[in-house]
mmCIF file of C-alpha atoms in Angstrom:
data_model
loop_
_atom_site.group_PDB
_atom_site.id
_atom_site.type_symbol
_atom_site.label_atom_id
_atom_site.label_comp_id
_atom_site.label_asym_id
_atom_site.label_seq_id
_atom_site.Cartn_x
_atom_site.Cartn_y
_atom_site.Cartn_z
ATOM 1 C CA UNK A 21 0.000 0.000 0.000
ATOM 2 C CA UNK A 22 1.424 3.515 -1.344
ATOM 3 C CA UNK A 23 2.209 5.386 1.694
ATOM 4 C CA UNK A 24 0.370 9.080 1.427
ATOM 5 C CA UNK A 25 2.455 11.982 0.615
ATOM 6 C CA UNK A 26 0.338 13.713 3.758
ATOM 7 C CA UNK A 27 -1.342 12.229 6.670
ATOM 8 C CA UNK A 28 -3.133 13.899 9.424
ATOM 9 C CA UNK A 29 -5.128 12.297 11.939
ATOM 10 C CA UNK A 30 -7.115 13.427 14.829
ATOM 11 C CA UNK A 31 -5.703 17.726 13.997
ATOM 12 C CA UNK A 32 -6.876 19.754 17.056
ATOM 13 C CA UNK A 33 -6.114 23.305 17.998
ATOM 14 C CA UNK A 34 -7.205 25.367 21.439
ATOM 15 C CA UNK A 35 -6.460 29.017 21.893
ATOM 16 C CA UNK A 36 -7.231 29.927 25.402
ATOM 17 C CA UNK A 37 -9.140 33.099 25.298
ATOM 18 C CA UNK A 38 -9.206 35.896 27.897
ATOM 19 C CA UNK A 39 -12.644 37.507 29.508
ATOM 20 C CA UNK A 40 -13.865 41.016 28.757
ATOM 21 C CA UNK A 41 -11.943 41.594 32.073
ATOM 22 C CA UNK A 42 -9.501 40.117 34.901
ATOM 23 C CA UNK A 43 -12.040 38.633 37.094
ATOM 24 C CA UNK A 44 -14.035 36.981 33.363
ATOM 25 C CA UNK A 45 -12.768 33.605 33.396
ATOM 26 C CA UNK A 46 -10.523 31.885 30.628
ATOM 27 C CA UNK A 47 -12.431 30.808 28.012
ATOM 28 C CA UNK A 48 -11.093 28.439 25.117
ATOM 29 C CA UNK A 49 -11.671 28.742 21.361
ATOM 30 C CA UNK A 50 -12.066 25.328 19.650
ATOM 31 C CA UNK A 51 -10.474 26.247 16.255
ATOM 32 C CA UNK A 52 -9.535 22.887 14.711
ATOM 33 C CA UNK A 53 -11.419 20.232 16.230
ATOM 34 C CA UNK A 54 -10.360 16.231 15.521
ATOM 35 C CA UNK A 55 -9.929 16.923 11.375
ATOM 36 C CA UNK A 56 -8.095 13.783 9.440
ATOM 37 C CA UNK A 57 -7.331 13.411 6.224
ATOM 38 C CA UNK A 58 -4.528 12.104 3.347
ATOM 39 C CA UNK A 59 -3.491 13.552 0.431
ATOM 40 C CA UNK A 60 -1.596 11.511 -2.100
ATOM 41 C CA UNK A 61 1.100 12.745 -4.527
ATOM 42 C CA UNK A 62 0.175 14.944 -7.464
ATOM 43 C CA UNK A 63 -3.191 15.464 -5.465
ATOM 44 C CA UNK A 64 -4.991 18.482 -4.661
ATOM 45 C CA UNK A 65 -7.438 18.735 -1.747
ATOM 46 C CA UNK A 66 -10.004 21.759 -2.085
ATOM 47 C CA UNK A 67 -10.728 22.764 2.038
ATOM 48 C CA UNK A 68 -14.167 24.963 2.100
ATOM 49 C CA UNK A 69 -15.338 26.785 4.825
ATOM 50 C CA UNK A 70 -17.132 30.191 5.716
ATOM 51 C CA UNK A 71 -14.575 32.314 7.215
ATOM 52 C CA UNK A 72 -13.480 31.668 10.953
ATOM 53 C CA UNK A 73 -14.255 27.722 10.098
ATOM 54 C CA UNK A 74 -10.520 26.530 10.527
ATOM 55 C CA UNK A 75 -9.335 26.592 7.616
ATOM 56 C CA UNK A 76 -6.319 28.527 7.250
ATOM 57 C CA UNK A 77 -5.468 27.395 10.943
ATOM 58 C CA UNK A 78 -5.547 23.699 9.431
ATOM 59 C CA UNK A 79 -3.034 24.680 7.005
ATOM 60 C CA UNK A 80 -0.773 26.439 9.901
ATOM 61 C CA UNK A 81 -0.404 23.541 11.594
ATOM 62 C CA UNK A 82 0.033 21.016 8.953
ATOM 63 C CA UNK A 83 3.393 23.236 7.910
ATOM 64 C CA UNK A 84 3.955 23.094 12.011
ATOM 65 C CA UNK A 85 3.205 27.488 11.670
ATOM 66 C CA UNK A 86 1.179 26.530 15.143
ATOM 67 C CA UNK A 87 1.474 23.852 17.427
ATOM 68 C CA UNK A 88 -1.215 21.315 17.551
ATOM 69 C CA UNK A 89 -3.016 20.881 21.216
ATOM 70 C CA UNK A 90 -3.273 17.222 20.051
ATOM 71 C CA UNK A 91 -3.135 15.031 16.351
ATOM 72 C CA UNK A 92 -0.340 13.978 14.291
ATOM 73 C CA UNK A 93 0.867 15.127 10.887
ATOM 74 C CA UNK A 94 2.890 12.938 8.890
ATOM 75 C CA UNK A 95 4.842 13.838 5.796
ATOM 76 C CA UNK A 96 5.872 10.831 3.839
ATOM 77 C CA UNK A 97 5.344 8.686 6.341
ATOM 78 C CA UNK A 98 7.449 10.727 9.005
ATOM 79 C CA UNK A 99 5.505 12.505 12.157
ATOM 80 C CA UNK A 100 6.567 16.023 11.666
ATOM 81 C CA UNK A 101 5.640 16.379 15.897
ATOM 82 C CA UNK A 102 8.518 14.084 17.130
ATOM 83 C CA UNK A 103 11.015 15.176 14.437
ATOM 84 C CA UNK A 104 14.027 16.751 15.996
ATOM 85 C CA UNK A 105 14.106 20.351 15.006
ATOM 86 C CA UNK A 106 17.100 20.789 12.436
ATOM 87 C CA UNK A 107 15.446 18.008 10.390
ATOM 88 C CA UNK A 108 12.392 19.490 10.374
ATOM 89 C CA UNK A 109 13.896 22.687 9.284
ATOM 90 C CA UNK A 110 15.837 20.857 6.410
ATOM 91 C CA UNK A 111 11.911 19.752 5.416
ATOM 92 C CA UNK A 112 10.395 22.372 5.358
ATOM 93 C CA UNK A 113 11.854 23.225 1.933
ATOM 94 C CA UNK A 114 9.484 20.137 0.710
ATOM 95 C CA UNK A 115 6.453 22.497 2.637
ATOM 96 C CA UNK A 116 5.906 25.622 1.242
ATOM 97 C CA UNK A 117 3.213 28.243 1.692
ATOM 98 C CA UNK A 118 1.026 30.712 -0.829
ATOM 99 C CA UNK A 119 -0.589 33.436 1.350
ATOM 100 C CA UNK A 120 -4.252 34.794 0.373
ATOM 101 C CA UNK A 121 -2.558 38.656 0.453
ATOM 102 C CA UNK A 122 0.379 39.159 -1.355
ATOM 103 C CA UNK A 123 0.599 42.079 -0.400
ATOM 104 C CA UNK A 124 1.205 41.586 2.769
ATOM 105 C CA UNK A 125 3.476 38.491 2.625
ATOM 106 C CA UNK A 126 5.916 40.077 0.037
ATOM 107 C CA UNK A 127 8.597 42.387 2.137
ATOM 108 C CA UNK A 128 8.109 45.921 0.286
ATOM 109 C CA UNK A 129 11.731 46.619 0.998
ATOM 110 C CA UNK A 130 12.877 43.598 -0.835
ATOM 111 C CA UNK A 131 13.432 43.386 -4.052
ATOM 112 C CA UNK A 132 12.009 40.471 -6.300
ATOM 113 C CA UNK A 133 14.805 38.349 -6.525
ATOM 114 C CA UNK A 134 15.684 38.774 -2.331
ATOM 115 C CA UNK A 135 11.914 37.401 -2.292
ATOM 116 C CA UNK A 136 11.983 34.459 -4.683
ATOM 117 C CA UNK A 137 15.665 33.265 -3.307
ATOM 118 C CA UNK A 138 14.165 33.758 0.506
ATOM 119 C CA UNK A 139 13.371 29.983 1.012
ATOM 120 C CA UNK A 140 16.997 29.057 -0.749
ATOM 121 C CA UNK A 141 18.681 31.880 1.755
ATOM 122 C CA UNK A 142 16.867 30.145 4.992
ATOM 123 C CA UNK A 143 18.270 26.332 4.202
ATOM 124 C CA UNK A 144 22.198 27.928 4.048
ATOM 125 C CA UNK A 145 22.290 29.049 0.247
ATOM 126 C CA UNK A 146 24.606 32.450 -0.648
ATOM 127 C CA UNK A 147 23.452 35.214 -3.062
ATOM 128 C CA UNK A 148 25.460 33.713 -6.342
ATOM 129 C CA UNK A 149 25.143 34.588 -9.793
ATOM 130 C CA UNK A 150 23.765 31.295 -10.317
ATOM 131 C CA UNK A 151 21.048 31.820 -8.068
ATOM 132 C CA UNK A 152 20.010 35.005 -9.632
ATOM 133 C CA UNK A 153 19.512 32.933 -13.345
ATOM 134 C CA UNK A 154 17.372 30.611 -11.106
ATOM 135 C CA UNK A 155 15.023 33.284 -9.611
ATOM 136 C CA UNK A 156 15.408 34.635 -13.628
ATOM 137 C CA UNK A 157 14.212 30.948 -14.583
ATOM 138 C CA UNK A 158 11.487 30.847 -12.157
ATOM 139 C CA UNK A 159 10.233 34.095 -13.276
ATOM 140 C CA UNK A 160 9.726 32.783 -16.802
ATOM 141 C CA UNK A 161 7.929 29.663 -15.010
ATOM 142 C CA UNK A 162 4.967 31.872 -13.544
ATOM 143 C CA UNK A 163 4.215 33.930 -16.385
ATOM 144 C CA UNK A 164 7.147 37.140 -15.558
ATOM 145 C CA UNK A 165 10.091 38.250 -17.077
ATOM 146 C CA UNK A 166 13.246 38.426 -15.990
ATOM 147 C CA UNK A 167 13.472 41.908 -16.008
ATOM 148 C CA UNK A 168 11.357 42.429 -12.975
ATOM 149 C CA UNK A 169 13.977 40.687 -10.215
ATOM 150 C CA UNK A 170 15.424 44.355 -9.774
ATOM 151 C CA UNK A 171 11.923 45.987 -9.114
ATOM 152 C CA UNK A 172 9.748 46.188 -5.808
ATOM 153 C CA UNK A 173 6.511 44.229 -4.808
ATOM 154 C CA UNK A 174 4.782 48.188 -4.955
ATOM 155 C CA UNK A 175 5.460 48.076 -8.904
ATOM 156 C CA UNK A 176 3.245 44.936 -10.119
ATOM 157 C CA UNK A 177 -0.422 44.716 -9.853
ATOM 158 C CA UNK A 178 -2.091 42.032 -7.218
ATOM 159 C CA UNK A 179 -2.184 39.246 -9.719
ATOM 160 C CA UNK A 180 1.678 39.918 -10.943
ATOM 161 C CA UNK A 181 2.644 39.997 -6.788
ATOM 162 C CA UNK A 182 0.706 36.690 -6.733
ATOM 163 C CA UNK A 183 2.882 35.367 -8.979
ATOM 164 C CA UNK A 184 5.773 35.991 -7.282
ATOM 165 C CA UNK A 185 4.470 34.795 -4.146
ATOM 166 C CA UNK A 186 3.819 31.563 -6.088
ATOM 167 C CA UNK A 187 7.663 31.365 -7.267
ATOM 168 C CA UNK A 188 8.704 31.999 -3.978
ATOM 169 C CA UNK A 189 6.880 28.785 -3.207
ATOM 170 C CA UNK A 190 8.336 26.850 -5.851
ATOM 171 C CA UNK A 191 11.951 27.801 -5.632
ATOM 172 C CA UNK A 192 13.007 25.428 -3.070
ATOM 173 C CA UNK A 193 11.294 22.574 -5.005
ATOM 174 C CA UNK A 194 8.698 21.171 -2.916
ATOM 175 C CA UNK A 195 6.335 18.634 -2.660
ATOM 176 C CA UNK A 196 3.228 20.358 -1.213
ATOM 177 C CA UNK A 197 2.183 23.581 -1.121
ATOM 178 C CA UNK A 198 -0.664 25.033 1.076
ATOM 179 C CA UNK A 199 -2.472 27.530 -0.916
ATOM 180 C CA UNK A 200 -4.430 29.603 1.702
ATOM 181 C CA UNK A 201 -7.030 31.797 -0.061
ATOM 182 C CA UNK A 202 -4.463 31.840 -2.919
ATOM 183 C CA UNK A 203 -6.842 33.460 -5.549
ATOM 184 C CA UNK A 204 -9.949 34.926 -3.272
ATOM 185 C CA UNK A 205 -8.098 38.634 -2.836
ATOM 186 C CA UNK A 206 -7.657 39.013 -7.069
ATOM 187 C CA UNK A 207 -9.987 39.766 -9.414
ATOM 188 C CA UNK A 208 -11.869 37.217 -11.464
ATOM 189 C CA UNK A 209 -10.637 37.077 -14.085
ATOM 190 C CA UNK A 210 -7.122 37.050 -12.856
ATOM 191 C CA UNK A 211 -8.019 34.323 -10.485
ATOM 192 C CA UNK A 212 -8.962 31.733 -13.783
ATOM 193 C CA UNK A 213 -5.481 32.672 -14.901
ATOM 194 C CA UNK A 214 -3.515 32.060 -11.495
ATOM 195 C CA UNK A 215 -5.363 28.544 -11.250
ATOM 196 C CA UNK A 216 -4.289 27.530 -14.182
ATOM 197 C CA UNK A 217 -0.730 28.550 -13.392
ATOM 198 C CA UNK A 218 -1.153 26.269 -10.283
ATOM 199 C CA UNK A 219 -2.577 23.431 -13.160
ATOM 200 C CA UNK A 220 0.424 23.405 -14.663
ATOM 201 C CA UNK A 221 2.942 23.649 -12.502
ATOM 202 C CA UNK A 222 1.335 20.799 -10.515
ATOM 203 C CA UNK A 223 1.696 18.551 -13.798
ATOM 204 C CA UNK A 224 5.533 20.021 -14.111
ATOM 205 C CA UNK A 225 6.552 19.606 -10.721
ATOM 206 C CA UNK A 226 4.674 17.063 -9.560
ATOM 207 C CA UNK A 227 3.087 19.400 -6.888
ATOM 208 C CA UNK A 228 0.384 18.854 -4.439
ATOM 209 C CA UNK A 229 -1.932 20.895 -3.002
ATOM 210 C CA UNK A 230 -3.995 21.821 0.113
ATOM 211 C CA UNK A 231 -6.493 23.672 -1.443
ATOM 212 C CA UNK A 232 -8.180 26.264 1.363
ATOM 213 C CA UNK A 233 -10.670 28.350 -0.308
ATOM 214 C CA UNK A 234 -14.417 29.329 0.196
ATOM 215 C CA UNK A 235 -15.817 30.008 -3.160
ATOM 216 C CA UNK A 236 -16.662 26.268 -4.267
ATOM 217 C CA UNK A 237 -16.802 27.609 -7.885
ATOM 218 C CA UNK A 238 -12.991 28.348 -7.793
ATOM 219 C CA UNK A 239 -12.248 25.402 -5.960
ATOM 220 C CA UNK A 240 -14.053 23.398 -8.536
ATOM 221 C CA UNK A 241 -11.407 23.994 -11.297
ATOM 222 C CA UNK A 242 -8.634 22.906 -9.301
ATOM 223 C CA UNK A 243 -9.888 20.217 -6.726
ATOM 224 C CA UNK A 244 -9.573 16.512 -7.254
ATOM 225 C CA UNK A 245 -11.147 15.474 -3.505
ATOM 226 C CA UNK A 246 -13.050 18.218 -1.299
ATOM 227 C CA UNK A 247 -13.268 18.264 2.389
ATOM 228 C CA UNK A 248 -16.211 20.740 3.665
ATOM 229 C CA UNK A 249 -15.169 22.300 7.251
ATOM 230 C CA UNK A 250 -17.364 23.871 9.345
ATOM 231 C CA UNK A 251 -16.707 25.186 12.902
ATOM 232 C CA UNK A 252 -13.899 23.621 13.151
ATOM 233 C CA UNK A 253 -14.555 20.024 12.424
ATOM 234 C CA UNK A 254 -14.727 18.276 8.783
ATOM 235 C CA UNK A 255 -18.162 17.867 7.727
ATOM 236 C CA UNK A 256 -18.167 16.270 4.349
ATOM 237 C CA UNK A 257 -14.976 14.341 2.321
ATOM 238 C CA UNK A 258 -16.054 13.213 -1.410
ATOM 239 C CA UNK A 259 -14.070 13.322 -4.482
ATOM 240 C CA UNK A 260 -15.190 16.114 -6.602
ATOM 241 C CA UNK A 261 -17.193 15.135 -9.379
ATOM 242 C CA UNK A 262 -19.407 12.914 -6.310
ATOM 243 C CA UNK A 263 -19.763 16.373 -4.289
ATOM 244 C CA UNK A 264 -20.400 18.401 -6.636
ATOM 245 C CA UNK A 265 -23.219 16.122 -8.279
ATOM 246 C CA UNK A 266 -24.866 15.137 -4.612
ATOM 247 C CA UNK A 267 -24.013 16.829 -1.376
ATOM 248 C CA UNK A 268 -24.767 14.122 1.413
ATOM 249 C CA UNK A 269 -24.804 16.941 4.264
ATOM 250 C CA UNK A 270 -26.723 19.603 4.868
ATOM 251 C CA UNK A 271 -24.215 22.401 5.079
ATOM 252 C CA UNK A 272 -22.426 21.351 1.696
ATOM 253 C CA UNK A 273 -26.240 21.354 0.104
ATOM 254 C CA UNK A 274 -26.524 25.045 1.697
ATOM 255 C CA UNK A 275 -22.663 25.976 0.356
ATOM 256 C CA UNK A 276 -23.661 24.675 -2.934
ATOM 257 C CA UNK A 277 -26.905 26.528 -3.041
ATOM 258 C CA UNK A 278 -25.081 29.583 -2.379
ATOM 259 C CA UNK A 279 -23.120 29.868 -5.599
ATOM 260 C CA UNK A 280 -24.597 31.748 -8.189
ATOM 261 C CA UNK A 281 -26.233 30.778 -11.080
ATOM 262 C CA UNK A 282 -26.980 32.974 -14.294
ATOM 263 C CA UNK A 283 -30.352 30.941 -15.262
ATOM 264 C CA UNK A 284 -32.778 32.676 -13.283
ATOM 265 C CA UNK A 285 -35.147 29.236 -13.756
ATOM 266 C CA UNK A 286 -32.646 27.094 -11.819
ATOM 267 C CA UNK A 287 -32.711 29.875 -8.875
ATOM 268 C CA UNK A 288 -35.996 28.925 -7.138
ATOM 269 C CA UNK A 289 -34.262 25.324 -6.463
ATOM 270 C CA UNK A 290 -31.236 27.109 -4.122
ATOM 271 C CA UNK A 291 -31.075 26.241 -0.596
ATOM 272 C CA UNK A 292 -30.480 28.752 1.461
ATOM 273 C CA UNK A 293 -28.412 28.579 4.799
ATOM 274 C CA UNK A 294 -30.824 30.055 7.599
ATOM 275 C CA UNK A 295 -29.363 31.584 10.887
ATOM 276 C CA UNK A 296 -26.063 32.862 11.864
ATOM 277 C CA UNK A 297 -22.727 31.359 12.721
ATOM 278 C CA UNK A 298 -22.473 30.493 16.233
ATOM 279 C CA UNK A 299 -19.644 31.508 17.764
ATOM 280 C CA UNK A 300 -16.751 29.047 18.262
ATOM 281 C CA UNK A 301 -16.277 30.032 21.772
ATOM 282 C CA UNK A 302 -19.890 28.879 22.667
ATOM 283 C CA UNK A 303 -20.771 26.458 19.594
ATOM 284 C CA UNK A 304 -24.105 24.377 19.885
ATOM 285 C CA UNK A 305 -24.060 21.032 21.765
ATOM 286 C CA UNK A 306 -24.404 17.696 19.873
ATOM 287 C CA UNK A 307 -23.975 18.745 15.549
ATOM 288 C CA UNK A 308 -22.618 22.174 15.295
ATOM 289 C CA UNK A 309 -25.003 22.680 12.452
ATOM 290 C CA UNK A 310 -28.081 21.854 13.762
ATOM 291 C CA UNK A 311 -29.332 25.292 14.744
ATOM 292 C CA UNK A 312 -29.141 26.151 10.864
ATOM 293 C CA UNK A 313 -30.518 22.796 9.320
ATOM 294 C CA UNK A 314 -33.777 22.096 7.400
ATOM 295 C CA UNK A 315 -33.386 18.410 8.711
ATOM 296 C CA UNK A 316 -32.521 18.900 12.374
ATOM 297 C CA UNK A 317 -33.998 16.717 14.871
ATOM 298 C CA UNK A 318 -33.316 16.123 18.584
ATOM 299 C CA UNK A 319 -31.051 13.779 18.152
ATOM 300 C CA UNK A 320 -28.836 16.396 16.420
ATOM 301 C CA UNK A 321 -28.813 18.354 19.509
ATOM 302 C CA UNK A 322 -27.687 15.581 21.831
ATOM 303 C CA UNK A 323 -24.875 13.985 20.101
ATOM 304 C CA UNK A 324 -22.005 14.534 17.641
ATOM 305 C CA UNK A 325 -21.964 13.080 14.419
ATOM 306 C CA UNK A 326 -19.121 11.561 13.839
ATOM 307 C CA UNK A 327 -17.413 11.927 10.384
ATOM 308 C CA UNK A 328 -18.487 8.283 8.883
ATOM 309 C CA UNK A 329 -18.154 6.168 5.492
ATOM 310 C CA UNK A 330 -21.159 6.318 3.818
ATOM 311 C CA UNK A 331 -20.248 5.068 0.721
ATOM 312 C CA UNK A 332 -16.469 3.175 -0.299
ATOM 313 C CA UNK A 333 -15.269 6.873 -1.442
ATOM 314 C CA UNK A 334 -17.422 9.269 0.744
ATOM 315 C CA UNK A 335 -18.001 10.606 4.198
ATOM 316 C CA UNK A 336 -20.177 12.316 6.182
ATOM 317 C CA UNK A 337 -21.075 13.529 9.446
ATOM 318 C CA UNK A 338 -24.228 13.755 9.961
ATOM 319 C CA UNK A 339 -26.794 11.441 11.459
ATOM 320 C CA UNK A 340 -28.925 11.211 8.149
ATOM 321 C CA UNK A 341 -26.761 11.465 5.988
ATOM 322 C CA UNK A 342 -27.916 8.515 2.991
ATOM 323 C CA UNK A 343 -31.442 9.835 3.961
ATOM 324 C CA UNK A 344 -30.508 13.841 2.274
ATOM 325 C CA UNK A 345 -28.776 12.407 -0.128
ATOM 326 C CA UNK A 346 -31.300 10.368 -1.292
ATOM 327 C CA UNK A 347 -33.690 12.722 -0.796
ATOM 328 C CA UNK A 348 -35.595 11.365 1.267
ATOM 329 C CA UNK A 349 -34.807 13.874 4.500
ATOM 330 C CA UNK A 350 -37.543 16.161 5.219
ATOM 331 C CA UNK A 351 -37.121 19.413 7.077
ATOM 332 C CA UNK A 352 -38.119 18.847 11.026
ATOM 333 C CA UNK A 353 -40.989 21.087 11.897
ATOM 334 C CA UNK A 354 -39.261 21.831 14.898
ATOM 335 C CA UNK A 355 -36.238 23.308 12.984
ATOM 336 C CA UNK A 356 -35.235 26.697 13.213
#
């Protein structure tokens, strides 16, 4: 059996969380509650979420950003946790990042060539003149020219600074890369453009990809699996052409429904997401969801679903599940 090129099993993260003053008591924030999942080589996992789900805090602590509170990540086989710490730092190079800002991850006072060689600097490498045809070479790779190494990250527009931030990524040669909101800060048209720069380096390299995004018509394009998060925990795992054709929990339905459509006879059939998010540092007992589902019942309320196999390739947690997905769930009158 092909070991996975990522492995992470049982991801949790607690950030303790002071009171409105010093006699409030400590209160703790749930972020990333029990999430597991693999991602094979040459794979690309799309992670969906409304913001303050997890997502990007998933991502943090895969690349070990953040310590986990509990959970394992293993990167070809090894768990990155026990690793002693200069091997970990020699990894890293095969773990690289793609912020959602560029912005703000590109040093202004760098120029782009300082930014591109950054990873190579940080593993013991020396400004040579080799180095600078590399950064040249990678330039050419993400759609630039080689003429821009001399200029600042103020001079190019969001997409170009994406760009960079993406051969930044790639210089050290790695074998994942965790695109956090890679594409949801640029214009659309520019985003169709920077996913398919992602398309084909992934088939050059041999990349993969943690996916975190939460427009599911973006994520379509590049996904092969999808993972749906919601407050924390993972509510749905399908490969993409399953999800996408039959949601088997409620939330995905309700993300799915969300998307816009241009025929306006196919918009009467969109289910909407009722209520508000609760907040993470007081989330619902038993399903997180259930004060916002059309099928809740009290069993929702009471206990967890866990995250199950409903079918050889799917999962879902929710306690009637393969009754919404055959549609044969009907909305509690009870429900909120």
């Amino acid at each position: 059996m092909t070991t996975p090129l990522l492995s992470v099993d049982g991801l949790s993260k607690e950030f303790p969380v002071a009171g409105d003053n010093w006699l409030a008591p400590k209160q703790t924030l749930r972020a990333v509650q029990s999430v597991s999942f693999e991602l094979g080589s040459r794979q690309t996992l799309g992670l969906v979420g409304e913001s303050g789900c997890g997502k990007s805090t998933t991502g943090r602590l895969i690349l070990q950003l953040i310590e986990p509170t509990a959970g394992t990540v293993r990167f070809n086989g090894r768990d990155l946790a026990t690793m002693p710490k200069e091997e970990l730092r020699q990894l890293r190079s095969s773990m690289q990042i793609i912020f959602q800002d560029p912005q703000a991850s590109l040093n202004p006072r760098h120029r782009v060539e300082e930014l591109i060689l950054e990873p190579l600097y940080a593993q013991g490498e020396k400004p040579s003149a080799k180095l600078t045809n590399y950064a040249g070479e990678l330039l050419d790779k993400v759609g630039l020219s080689r003429r821009h190494l001399t200029r600042f990250p103020h001079e190019f527009s969001g997409g170009q600074r994406q760009r960079i931030g993406i051969a930044r990524a790639i210089a050290s040669k790695p074998q994942l890369i965790v695109c956090d909101e890679a594409v949801s800060a640029l214009d659309v048209s520019v985003q169709a453009q920077v996913i398919n720069l992602l398309q084909d380096l992934q088939d050059q390299l041999g990349l993969s990809y943690l996916f975190i995004g939460h427009d599911l018509a973006v994520v379509r394009h590049i996904a092969d699996t999808m993972a749906i998060m919601y407050l924390g925990r993972i509510v749905e795992m399908a490969p993409k052409r399953e999800f996408y054709a039959r949601p088997m929990h409620p939330y995905s339905q309700a993300l799915l429904g969300s998307v816009p459509v241009s025929h306006p006879s196919k918009r009467h059939t969109r289910k909407r997401l009722e209520g508000e998010i609760p907040s993470p540092l007081n989330p619902p007992t038993g399903c997180h969801f259930h004060p916002r589902c059309r099928f809740a019942r009290d069993v929702c309320k009471q206990q967890v679903p866990e995250l199950r196999s409903i079918t050889p390739t799917r999962q879902a947690a929710c306690h009637f599940a393969e009754e919404i997905a055959a549609g044969e769930g009907q909305r509690a009158p009870h429900s909120p």
